[in-house]
Coordinates of C-alpha atoms in Angstrom, one line a residue:
X650 CA 32.6 140.5 144.8
X651 CA 30.3 139.0 142.2
X652 CA 27.3 141.2 141.5
X653 CA 26.4 144.5 139.9
X654 CA 27.9 147.8 141.0
X655 CA 25.6 150.8 141.2
X656 CA 26.2 153.8 138.9
X657 CA 28.0 155.9 141.4
X658 CA 30.1 153.2 143.0
X659 CA 33.9 153.3 142.4
X660 CA 35.4 150.2 140.9
X661 CA 37.2 148.1 143.5
X662 CA 40.9 147.2 143.4
X663 CA 42.3 143.7 143.5
X664 CA 45.5 141.5 143.2
X665 CA 44.4 138.9 140.6
X666 CA 46.3 138.6 137.4
X667 CA 43.8 139.0 134.6
X668 CA 40.3 139.4 136.0
X669 CA 37.6 138.9 133.4
X670 CA 35.6 142.0 133.9
X671 CA 32.4 142.9 132.0
X672 CA 32.2 146.6 130.9
X673 CA 29.4 148.7 129.7
X674 CA 29.3 149.0 125.9
X675 CA 30.9 152.1 124.3
X676 CA 33.7 152.4 126.7
X677 CA 37.1 152.8 124.9
X678 CA 39.7 153.5 127.6
X679 CA 37.6 152.7 130.7
X680 CA 39.2 155.0 133.2
X681 CA 35.7 155.7 134.5
X682 CA 34.1 152.5 133.3
X683 CA 31.7 150.8 135.8
X684 CA 32.5 147.2 136.5
X685 CA 29.3 145.1 136.1
X686 CA 30.8 141.9 137.5
X687 CA 34.0 139.9 138.0
X688 CA 34.6 136.2 138.2
X689 CA 37.4 136.7 140.8
X690 CA 37.0 137.6 144.4
X691 CA 40.7 138.1 145.3
X692 CA 42.2 141.6 145.3
X693 CA 44.7 142.8 142.7
X694 CA 47.2 145.7 142.6
X695 CA 45.3 147.8 140.1
X696 CA 41.9 148.8 138.9
X697 CA 40.0 145.9 137.3
X698 CA 39.1 148.1 134.3
X699 CA 42.8 149.1 133.9
X700 CA 43.8 145.4 133.9
X701 CA 41.2 144.7 131.2
X702 CA 42.3 147.7 129.2
X703 CA 45.9 146.6 129.3
X704 CA 45.0 143.0 128.5
X705 CA 43.1 144.0 125.4
X706 CA 46.0 146.0 124.1
X707 CA 48.7 143.5 125.0
X708 CA 50.3 145.8 127.5
X709 CA 52.1 143.9 130.3
X710 CA 52.5 140.8 128.2
X711 CA 56.3 141.2 127.6
X712 CA 58.5 138.4 128.6
X713 CA 60.1 140.7 131.3
X714 CA 58.2 143.3 133.3
X715 CA 61.5 144.9 134.1
X716 CA 64.8 144.7 132.3
X717 CA 68.1 146.6 132.9
X718 CA 71.0 146.2 130.6
X719 CA 74.6 147.6 131.1
X720 CA 73.7 149.9 133.9
X721 CA 76.6 152.0 135.1
X722 CA 76.6 154.7 137.8
X723 CA 79.6 156.6 139.0
X724 CA 79.9 159.0 142.0
X725 CA 83.1 161.1 142.7
X726 CA 85.9 158.6 143.1
X727 CA 83.6 155.5 143.2
X728 CA 82.0 153.4 140.5
X729 CA 78.9 152.2 142.4
X730 CA 77.6 150.1 139.5
X731 CA 79.6 148.8 136.6
X732 CA 77.7 147.3 133.6
X733 CA 75.1 145.4 135.6
X734 CA 72.2 143.4 134.2
X735 CA 68.9 142.4 135.8
X736 CA 65.6 140.8 134.5
X737 CA 62.3 140.4 136.3
X738 CA 59.5 138.2 135.0
X739 CA 55.8 138.7 135.5
X740 CA 54.7 137.1 138.8
X741 CA 58.3 136.3 139.8
X742 CA 59.9 136.8 143.2
X743 CA 63.6 137.6 142.4
X744 CA 66.1 137.7 145.3
X745 CA 68.9 140.3 145.0
X746 CA 71.9 139.5 147.2
X747 CA 75.4 140.8 147.8
X748 CA 77.6 142.2 150.5
X749 CA 77.0 145.7 151.9
X750 CA 78.7 148.0 149.3
X751 CA 77.9 145.6 146.4
X752 CA 75.7 148.3 144.8
X753 CA 72.2 147.0 145.7
X754 CA 71.0 150.3 147.2
X755 CA 72.3 152.3 144.2
X756 CA 70.6 149.8 141.8
X757 CA 67.3 150.2 143.7
X758 CA 67.5 154.0 143.6
X759 CA 67.9 153.8 139.8
X760 CA 64.9 151.6 139.4
X761 CA 62.8 153.9 141.6
X762 CA 64.0 157.1 139.8
X763 CA 66.1 158.6 142.6
X764 CA 69.3 158.3 140.5
X765 CA 69.7 158.4 136.8
X766 CA 72.2 155.9 135.3
X767 CA 75.3 157.2 133.5
X768 CA 75.0 154.3 131.0
X769 CA 72.6 151.5 130.2
X770 CA 69.0 151.0 129.4
X771 CA 65.9 150.3 131.5
X772 CA 62.8 148.6 130.0
X773 CA 59.4 148.4 131.7
X774 CA 57.0 145.9 130.0
X775 CA 59.3 145.7 127.0
X776 CA 59.4 149.5 126.5
X777 CA 62.5 151.6 127.0
X778 CA 62.0 154.3 129.6
X779 CA 64.1 157.1 131.0
X780 CA 62.9 157.9 134.5
X781 CA 62.5 161.6 135.3
X782 CA 62.1 160.9 139.0
X783 CA 60.4 158.8 141.7
X784 CA 56.9 160.1 140.7
X785 CA 57.5 158.9 137.1
X786 CA 58.6 155.4 138.5
X787 CA 55.4 155.3 140.6
X788 CA 53.3 156.1 137.5
X789 CA 54.9 153.1 135.8
X790 CA 53.8 150.9 138.7
X791 CA 57.1 150.7 140.6
X792 CA 57.1 150.9 144.4
X793 CA 59.7 150.3 147.1
X794 CA 59.3 149.1 150.7
X795 CA 62.4 149.8 152.8
X796 CA 63.7 148.2 156.0
X797 CA 63.4 151.5 157.8
X798 CA 59.9 152.5 157.0
X799 CA 59.5 156.1 156.0
X800 CA 56.2 157.3 157.3
X801 CA 54.4 160.1 159.0
X802 CA 54.0 158.8 162.6
X803 CA 51.5 161.4 163.7
X804 CA 49.1 160.8 160.7
X805 CA 46.6 158.0 160.3
X806 CA 47.2 154.9 158.3
X807 CA 44.8 156.2 155.7
X808 CA 46.7 159.4 155.3
X809 CA 49.9 157.5 154.9
X810 CA 48.5 155.2 152.3
X811 CA 47.1 157.9 150.1
X812 CA 49.9 160.5 150.7
X813 CA 50.7 161.9 147.2
X814 CA 47.6 160.4 145.5
X815 CA 44.7 161.6 147.6
X816 CA 41.1 161.1 146.4
X817 CA 39.6 164.5 145.7
X818 CA 36.1 165.4 144.6
X819 CA 36.0 166.6 141.0
X820 CA 35.8 170.3 140.5
X821 CA 36.7 171.0 144.1
X822 CA 39.6 170.4 146.5
X823 CA 37.6 168.5 149.0
X824 CA 39.2 165.3 150.1
X825 CA 37.0 162.2 150.0
X826 CA 37.8 161.0 153.5
X827 CA 35.1 158.4 153.8
X828 CA 36.1 156.8 150.5
X829 CA 39.8 156.8 151.4
X830 CA 39.1 155.3 154.8
X831 CA 37.0 152.5 153.3
X832 CA 39.5 151.8 150.6
X833 CA 42.4 151.8 153.1
X834 CA 40.5 149.4 155.4
X835 CA 39.7 147.1 152.5
X836 CA 43.4 146.9 151.5
X837 CA 44.4 146.2 155.1
X838 CA 41.8 143.5 155.4
X839 CA 43.0 141.8 152.2
X840 CA 46.5 141.8 153.5
X841 CA 45.5 140.2 156.8
X842 CA 46.1 143.3 159.0
X843 CA 44.9 143.3 162.6
X844 CA 44.6 147.1 162.9
X845 CA 42.3 149.8 161.7
X846 CA 42.9 152.4 159.0
X847 CA 42.1 155.3 161.4
X848 CA 45.0 154.4 163.8
X849 CA 48.1 156.6 163.8
X850 CA 51.2 155.1 162.3
X851 CA 53.3 155.8 165.4
X852 CA 51.1 153.4 167.3
X853 CA 52.0 150.5 165.0
X854 CA 54.8 147.9 165.2
X855 CA 57.5 147.8 162.5
X856 CA 55.7 144.8 160.9
X857 CA 52.4 146.6 160.9
X858 CA 54.0 149.7 159.3
X859 CA 55.4 147.5 156.6
X860 CA 51.9 146.2 155.8
X861 CA 50.8 149.8 155.5
X862 CA 53.7 150.4 153.0
X863 CA 52.5 147.4 151.0
X864 CA 48.9 148.7 151.0
X865 CA 50.2 152.1 149.9
X866 CA 52.0 150.4 146.9
X867 CA 48.8 148.5 146.0
X868 CA 46.7 151.7 146.3
X869 CA 49.0 153.3 143.7
X870 CA 48.6 150.3 141.3
X871 CA 52.1 149.0 141.8
X872 CA 53.0 146.0 139.7
X873 CA 56.7 145.9 140.5
X874 CA 57.4 145.9 144.2
X875 CA 60.9 146.2 145.8
X876 CA 61.2 144.9 149.3
X877 CA 64.5 146.0 150.9
X878 CA 65.5 143.8 154.0
X879 CA 61.8 143.6 155.1
X880 CA 62.4 140.8 157.6
X881 CA 65.4 142.3 159.4
X882 CA 63.4 143.7 162.4
X883 CA 60.5 141.1 162.5
X884 CA 59.7 138.3 164.8
X885 CA 59.3 134.7 163.5
X886 CA 55.6 135.1 163.4
X887 CA 55.7 138.5 161.7
X888 CA 58.1 137.0 159.1
X889 CA 55.6 134.2 158.4
X890 CA 52.9 136.8 157.9
X891 CA 55.1 138.8 155.5
X892 CA 55.9 135.6 153.6
X893 CA 52.1 134.9 153.2
X894 CA 51.5 138.4 152.0
X895 CA 54.4 138.2 149.5
X896 CA 53.0 134.9 148.2
X897 CA 49.6 136.5 147.7
X898 CA 51.1 139.4 145.8
X899 CA 52.9 136.9 143.5
X900 CA 49.8 134.9 143.0
X901 CA 48.0 138.1 142.0
X902 CA 50.5 138.9 139.2
X903 CA 52.8 141.3 141.1
X904 CA 56.5 141.0 140.4
X905 CA 58.8 141.4 143.4
X906 CA 62.5 142.1 144.0
X907 CA 63.3 140.8 147.4
X908 CA 66.6 142.1 149.0
X909 CA 67.8 140.1 152.0
X910 CA 70.9 138.9 153.8
X911 CA 69.0 135.9 155.1
X912 CA 69.3 132.7 153.1
X913 CA 66.0 131.4 154.6
X914 CA 64.1 134.3 153.1
X915 CA 65.5 133.5 149.7
X916 CA 64.8 129.8 149.8
X917 CA 61.3 130.3 151.3
X918 CA 60.2 132.9 148.7
X919 CA 62.3 133.4 145.6
X920 CA 62.3 131.8 142.2
X921 CA 65.6 133.2 141.1
X922 CA 68.6 135.0 142.8
X923 CA 70.9 137.6 141.3
X924 CA 74.2 138.4 143.0
X925 CA 76.1 141.7 142.8
X926 CA 79.7 142.1 144.1
X927 CA 81.7 145.3 144.2
X928 CA 79.2 147.0 141.8
X929 CA 79.4 144.3 139.2
X930 CA 76.9 141.7 138.1
X931 CA 78.1 138.2 139.1
X932 CA 75.3 136.0 137.9
X933 CA 71.7 134.8 138.1
X934 CA 70.6 131.3 139.2
X935 CA 67.4 129.4 140.1
X936 CA 67.4 129.2 143.9
X937 CA 67.5 125.4 143.8
X938 CA 70.3 125.4 141.3
X939 CA 73.0 126.9 143.6
X940 CA 74.3 125.8 147.0
X941 CA 74.8 128.0 150.0
X942 CA 78.6 127.5 149.6
X943 CA 78.6 128.6 146.0
X944 CA 76.3 131.5 146.7
X945 CA 78.6 132.8 149.5
X946 CA 81.6 132.5 147.1
X947 CA 79.6 134.5 144.5
X948 CA 78.8 137.2 147.1
X949 CA 82.2 137.6 148.8
X950 CA 84.6 136.5 146.0
X951 CA 86.2 133.8 148.1
X952 CA 85.4 130.6 149.9
X953 CA 84.3 131.1 153.5
X954 CA 85.7 127.8 154.8
X955 CA 84.0 128.0 158.2
X956 CA 81.3 130.4 158.9
X957 CA 81.4 129.8 162.7
X958 CA 85.0 129.4 163.7
X959 CA 85.3 128.1 167.2
X960 CA 88.7 128.3 168.7
X961 CA 89.8 125.9 171.4
X962 CA 89.1 128.0 174.5
X963 CA 90.0 127.3 178.1
X964 CA 86.8 128.1 180.0
X965 CA 87.7 129.6 183.3
X966 CA 86.1 130.9 186.5
X967 CA 82.7 132.6 186.7
X968 CA 82.9 136.3 185.7
X969 CA 79.2 137.3 185.7
X970 CA 76.2 135.9 187.5
X971 CA 72.7 137.2 187.8
X972 CA 70.2 135.8 190.4
X973 CA 66.5 136.5 190.6
X974 CA 66.8 139.5 188.2
X975 CA 63.4 141.1 187.5
X976 CA 61.8 144.3 186.2
X977 CA 58.0 144.6 186.6
X978 CA 56.4 144.4 183.2
X979 CA 59.6 143.3 181.4
X980 CA 61.2 140.1 182.9
X981 CA 61.3 138.0 186.1
X982 CA 63.3 135.3 187.8
X983 CA 66.4 135.6 185.5
X984 CA 69.2 133.3 186.6
X985 CA 72.3 132.5 184.6
X986 CA 76.1 132.9 184.6
X987 CA 79.0 133.5 182.2
X988 CA 82.6 132.3 182.7
X989 CA 85.9 133.5 181.3
X990 CA 86.4 132.4 177.7
X991 CA 82.7 131.3 177.4
X992 CA 80.1 132.4 174.9
X993 CA 76.6 132.2 176.4
X994 CA 73.8 132.7 173.8
X995 CA 70.7 134.5 175.0
X996 CA 67.9 133.9 172.5
X997 CA 64.1 133.9 172.1
X998 CA 61.5 135.5 170.0
X999 CA 61.6 139.3 169.6
X1000 CA 59.8 140.7 172.6
X1001 CA 60.9 137.9 174.9
X1002 CA 62.8 140.3 177.1
X1003 CA 66.4 139.4 175.9
X1004 CA 67.5 143.0 175.2
X1005 CA 65.8 144.3 178.4
X1006 CA 67.8 141.8 180.5
X1007 CA 71.1 143.0 178.9
X1008 CA 70.2 146.7 179.4
X1009 CA 69.4 146.0 183.0
X1010 CA 72.8 144.4 183.6
X1011 CA 74.5 147.3 181.9
X1012 CA 72.5 149.9 183.9
X1013 CA 70.5 151.5 181.1
X1014 CA 67.2 149.6 181.7
X1015 CA 64.8 149.1 184.6
X1016 CA 65.5 146.6 187.3
X1017 CA 63.6 146.4 190.6
X1018 CA 64.9 143.1 192.1
X1019 CA 67.6 140.6 191.9
X1020 CA 71.4 140.6 192.3
X1021 CA 74.3 140.9 189.9
X1022 CA 77.7 139.4 190.7
X1023 CA 81.0 140.2 189.0
X1024 CA 83.9 137.9 189.7
X1025 CA 81.9 136.5 192.7
X1026 CA 81.3 139.9 194.3
X1027 CA 77.8 141.6 194.4
X1028 CA 77.8 144.6 192.2
X1029 CA 75.8 147.8 192.4
X1030 CA 75.0 148.9 188.9
X1031 CA 72.8 151.9 188.5
X1032 CA 74.2 153.5 185.3
X1033 CA 76.5 152.5 182.5
X1034 CA 79.5 154.1 184.1
X1035 CA 79.1 151.7 187.1
X1036 CA 79.0 148.7 184.7
X1037 CA 82.1 149.8 182.7
X1038 CA 84.0 150.5 185.9
X1039 CA 83.3 146.8 186.9
X1040 CA 84.6 145.6 183.4
X1041 CA 81.2 145.1 181.6
X1042 CA 80.9 146.4 178.1
X1043 CA 77.7 146.6 176.0
X1044 CA 77.2 146.6 172.2
X1045 CA 73.7 147.9 171.6
X1046 CA 71.2 146.4 169.0
X1047 CA 70.8 149.7 167.3
X1048 CA 74.4 150.6 166.5
X1049 CA 73.5 153.8 164.6
X1050 CA 71.4 155.4 167.3
X1051 CA 73.0 154.0 170.5
X1052 CA 76.5 152.9 169.5
X1053 CA 78.0 155.5 167.1
X1054 CA 78.2 159.2 166.3
X1055 CA 77.7 159.0 162.6
X1056 CA 79.0 162.4 161.7
X1057 CA 82.2 161.8 163.6
X1058 CA 85.4 160.2 162.2
X1059 CA 86.3 156.6 162.9
X1060 CA 89.1 157.6 165.3
X1061 CA 86.8 159.7 167.5
X1062 CA 84.2 157.0 167.8
X1063 CA 86.7 154.3 168.7
X1064 CA 88.5 156.3 171.4
X1065 CA 85.5 158.0 172.9
X1066 CA 85.4 155.7 176.1
X1067 CA 89.2 156.1 176.6
X1068 CA 89.6 159.9 176.4
X1069 CA 90.3 160.2 180.1
X1070 CA 93.2 157.7 179.8
X1071 CA 94.5 159.4 176.6
X1072 CA 94.5 162.9 178.2
X1073 CA 97.3 164.6 180.0
X1074 CA 96.7 167.7 182.1
X1075 CA 93.2 167.9 180.6
X1076 CA 94.5 167.8 177.0
X1077 CA 93.9 164.9 174.7
X1078 CA 97.1 163.5 173.3
X1079 CA 96.0 163.3 169.6
X1080 CA 98.9 161.1 168.5
X1081 CA 98.2 158.6 171.2
X1082 CA 94.5 158.6 170.3
X1083 CA 95.2 158.1 166.6
X1084 CA 97.6 155.4 167.3
X1085 CA 95.1 153.4 169.4
X1086 CA 92.3 154.0 166.8
X1087 CA 94.6 152.8 163.9
X1088 CA 95.7 149.8 165.8
X1089 CA 92.2 148.6 166.7
X1090 CA 90.8 149.5 163.2
X1091 CA 93.5 147.4 161.6
X1092 CA 93.1 144.6 164.1
X1093 CA 89.4 144.3 163.4
X1094 CA 89.7 144.8 159.7
X1095 CA 87.7 148.0 159.4
X1096 CA 87.6 148.8 155.6
X1097 CA 88.0 152.5 155.1
X1098 CA 90.4 154.9 153.4
X1099 CA 91.7 155.9 156.9
X1100 CA 90.7 156.5 160.5
X1101 CA 89.5 160.0 159.6
X1102 CA 86.7 158.8 157.4
X1103 CA 83.2 159.5 158.8
X1104 CA 81.6 156.5 160.4
X1105 CA 78.3 157.3 158.6
X1106 CA 80.0 156.6 155.3
X1107 CA 80.9 153.0 156.2
X1108 CA 78.9 149.8 155.5
X1109 CA 76.9 148.2 158.3
X1110 CA 79.5 145.5 158.9
X1111 CA 82.3 148.0 159.2
X1112 CA 80.2 150.2 161.5
X1113 CA 79.7 147.2 163.7
X1114 CA 83.5 146.6 163.8
X1115 CA 84.0 150.2 164.9
X1116 CA 81.6 149.6 167.8
X1117 CA 83.5 146.5 168.9
X1118 CA 86.8 148.4 168.6
X1119 CA 85.2 151.1 170.8
X1120 CA 84.6 148.4 173.5
X1121 CA 88.2 147.2 173.3
X1122 CA 89.6 150.6 174.4
X1123 CA 88.4 149.9 177.9
X1124 CA 89.7 147.2 180.3
X1125 CA 86.7 144.8 180.2
X1126 CA 86.0 141.3 181.5
X1127 CA 82.5 140.8 180.1
X1128 CA 81.1 141.8 176.7
X1129 CA 77.4 141.9 176.1
X1130 CA 76.7 141.8 172.4
X1131 CA 73.1 142.5 171.4
X1132 CA 72.4 141.4 167.8
X1133 CA 76.1 141.9 166.7
X1134 CA 75.4 140.9 163.0
X1135 CA 72.0 142.5 162.5
X1136 CA 71.8 144.0 159.0
X1137 CA 75.2 143.0 157.8
X1138 CA 76.2 140.8 154.9
X1139 CA 77.6 137.2 155.0
X1140 CA 81.2 138.4 154.5
X1141 CA 81.0 140.8 157.4
X1142 CA 79.2 138.2 159.5
X1143 CA 82.1 135.8 159.0
X1144 CA 84.6 138.5 160.1
X1145 CA 82.5 139.4 163.2
X1146 CA 82.2 135.7 164.1
X1147 CA 86.0 135.4 163.9
X1148 CA 86.4 138.5 166.1
X1149 CA 84.0 137.0 168.7
X1150 CA 85.8 133.7 168.7
X1151 CA 89.2 135.5 169.2
X1152 CA 87.8 137.6 172.1
X1153 CA 86.5 134.5 173.8
X1154 CA 90.0 132.9 173.3
X1155 CA 91.5 135.9 175.0
X1156 CA 89.4 135.2 178.1
X1157 CA 86.5 137.6 177.8
X1158 CA 83.2 136.3 179.0
X1159 CA 80.6 136.9 176.3
X1160 CA 76.8 137.2 176.5
X1161 CA 75.6 136.9 172.9
X1162 CA 72.0 138.0 172.1
X1163 CA 70.7 137.0 168.7
X1164 CA 67.5 136.2 166.9
X1165 CA 69.4 134.0 164.3
X1166 CA 69.4 130.5 165.6
X1167 CA 72.2 129.3 163.3
X1168 CA 74.3 132.1 164.8
X1169 CA 73.5 131.2 168.4
X1170 CA 74.1 127.5 167.8
X1171 CA 77.3 128.0 165.9
X1172 CA 79.0 130.3 168.4
X1173 CA 77.6 129.5 171.9
X1174 CA 78.9 127.1 174.5
X1175 CA 75.6 127.3 176.3
X1176 CA 72.3 128.7 175.2
X1177 CA 69.7 130.5 177.4
X1178 CA 66.2 130.6 175.9
X1179 CA 63.6 133.2 177.0
X1180 CA 59.9 133.5 176.4
X1181 CA 57.7 136.4 177.6
X1182 CA 60.2 137.6 180.1
X1183 CA 61.2 134.3 181.6
X1184 CA 63.9 131.7 181.0
X1185 CA 62.4 128.5 179.6
X1186 CA 65.5 126.5 178.9
X1187 CA 69.3 126.4 179.3
X1188 CA 71.0 124.1 176.8
X1189 CA 74.5 122.8 176.2
X1190 CA 75.8 123.5 172.7
X1191 CA 75.9 119.7 172.0
X1192 CA 72.2 119.3 172.5
X1193 CA 70.9 122.5 171.0
X1194 CA 69.1 122.4 167.7
X1195 CA 66.8 124.8 166.0
X1196 CA 63.8 122.6 166.9
X1197 CA 64.7 122.5 170.6
X1198 CA 65.3 126.2 170.8
X1199 CA 62.1 127.0 168.9
X1200 CA 60.1 124.7 171.2
X1201 CA 61.5 126.4 174.3
X1202 CA 60.9 129.9 172.8
X1203 CA 57.3 129.2 172.0
X1204 CA 56.3 126.7 174.7
X1205 CA 55.1 127.6 178.2
X1206 CA 57.0 124.8 179.9
X1207 CA 60.3 125.5 181.6
X1208 CA 63.2 123.1 181.5
X1209 CA 66.9 123.1 182.2
X1210 CA 69.4 120.6 180.7
X1211 CA 73.1 120.3 180.5
X1212 CA 75.3 122.4 182.6
X1213 CA 74.0 124.5 185.4
X1214 CA 73.2 128.1 184.7

C-alpha cells in the first residue's frame, strides 16, 4: 500500500491500530483528505485519515472503549437486567457467558441501540452516550454479528455489505457500483474469503455469510464488534478461519465482545470473561485466572458435580441395525448397530453425512440402497410414520424449524404425536392431554410458568426438553438425537445429559449425533466416526480420545477397533 494516491482516488480502509498517514497541508478535519502514503500494509476498520484525525485529538484513547454501569432493563413482569456492569478495553476480546435467560441478548440489544436501559450509563471512548437507535450505535462504531445471519439472500455480497451506507455520486443519486464492488472485494480478500463480491448471499455457506457480516462491519468503520454465538453452526475448519479473522481484528485495534457457550472459544480467543446470571452481573476474570469448574458455578449458581453422568446400564439385545445403507451423493456403505440401553455416538465434521444417515433411517431423507433392521426384522421405512410405527423417534438438529411449533403452547407441542391415542370418538380428551403434558414437562424439568406458555417464549434448553418430551409420548425403542445440545447453555446441557442417561437406563437404544467431541466421548458406549459420507472408524468408549476421533474424521483411512459395529 506504500506509494502516492492520485487526486481522485478514494482513501483505502484498513485494520491497523494507528497508521502513520501523511496528509496534504491545510487539511483540518480530513474527511476528504488524500492519503499520500502509509507505513502499514494491513487493513484497518476505518479510514486512515479518520484514524489520524482521532489520534491527533486524543479520541479513542480512553482506558475503556465501552463501559456500562448499573444497567437495568425491565419488561412487563420480568427484570431482564439488574444493575449490570461491563468494561471493554481497546484491542480486547472479551467473552460474555451465561445460561440462556441470563440477560446476554437484552444486554447486546442495549449496546446496539435496539433497547434503551431504564437505569444506568453507557460510555463510548470515555464519553457518556444515550443511544437513539441502531443507526446511532453504528455511527459510534458499534456493530453486531449474530449466530443467525440477517441478510438479503437474493442480493449480491456487495449489496449486503453496503446496505444502509451505499456509495453515491455527489450531487446525484447514482450508485457507484464499481467502487462498491472493488471495496467489497478488497475487504473480502483481507478477511481471507474464498468467494467473490458479485455472488448472491443465498449461494454462500453460513461461515461465508458471517465473513460478509464482518466485512459489512468494517465497511461501516466499526471499532466495537459483537459476535453472538458465531461458531455454533461452523465446521472445525471454519471455526479456525473465524479464529484467525478475529485475531486479525484484535491486532488491528478492534475491540470484540465474543458470546459463546463453548469453553474452547473462550480459551482460544478471549483475554477476559464476564458472567451474567439471572440478569445480574456475577463477575469478570482473566480467562486463565478461573477454572472450568468455577466458571460453571458462576454461570449456573451451583456446582455441576458430573457433566456427563453415566448410569450403570444393562446393555441388551440389538434393537437397530443398518447394512450397506447408501444414498447417491450423500453417503455409502453405512454399517452399524444399536442395542437396548446403549448410546452410540455418530460424529464427524459438519458435512460428513451424519445427519443425512439419521434422516434416511427415519424416512425423511434419501436412501437408494441398503437395509434397516428393527429388533432383527427387516423394516420398510419410506416416511416418518413408518419409522414411528416401528418404534423409532427422531430429534432434529433444527428444533425451531423441524421439531416445534413456536406459536403453540407447550402442552400442544408435547402431545402432538399422541393425539390419536388421546382422542375418543374423534374428540381430544383435553384433561388427559394436559395431564400427559404436565407429567412429562415436570419429569424433564421444563422451566415455564405453566404448560400453556408458548414454546417460542422458552430458552433454547427448555425448547429442547419439550422436543424430548414430545418423543416420549410415543411408544419408542430407538431415539435418534441429532445435536441435542446445540445452542444451549452449560446448565441446560447438564440437564439434557442427565435425561439421555436416564433414557438409556430405561432400555432405549440411542443414536447420538454431535459435533462436540467431549459430549460424544462423555456419553457414548461406542463411537462411529464419519468422513465424506463413509464410516472411517468405530471406537469403544475406553479407547476414544479427541485425537483419535479427529484423526478418523479427517483421514482417508478406514479402521475399526473394539466391539463390532
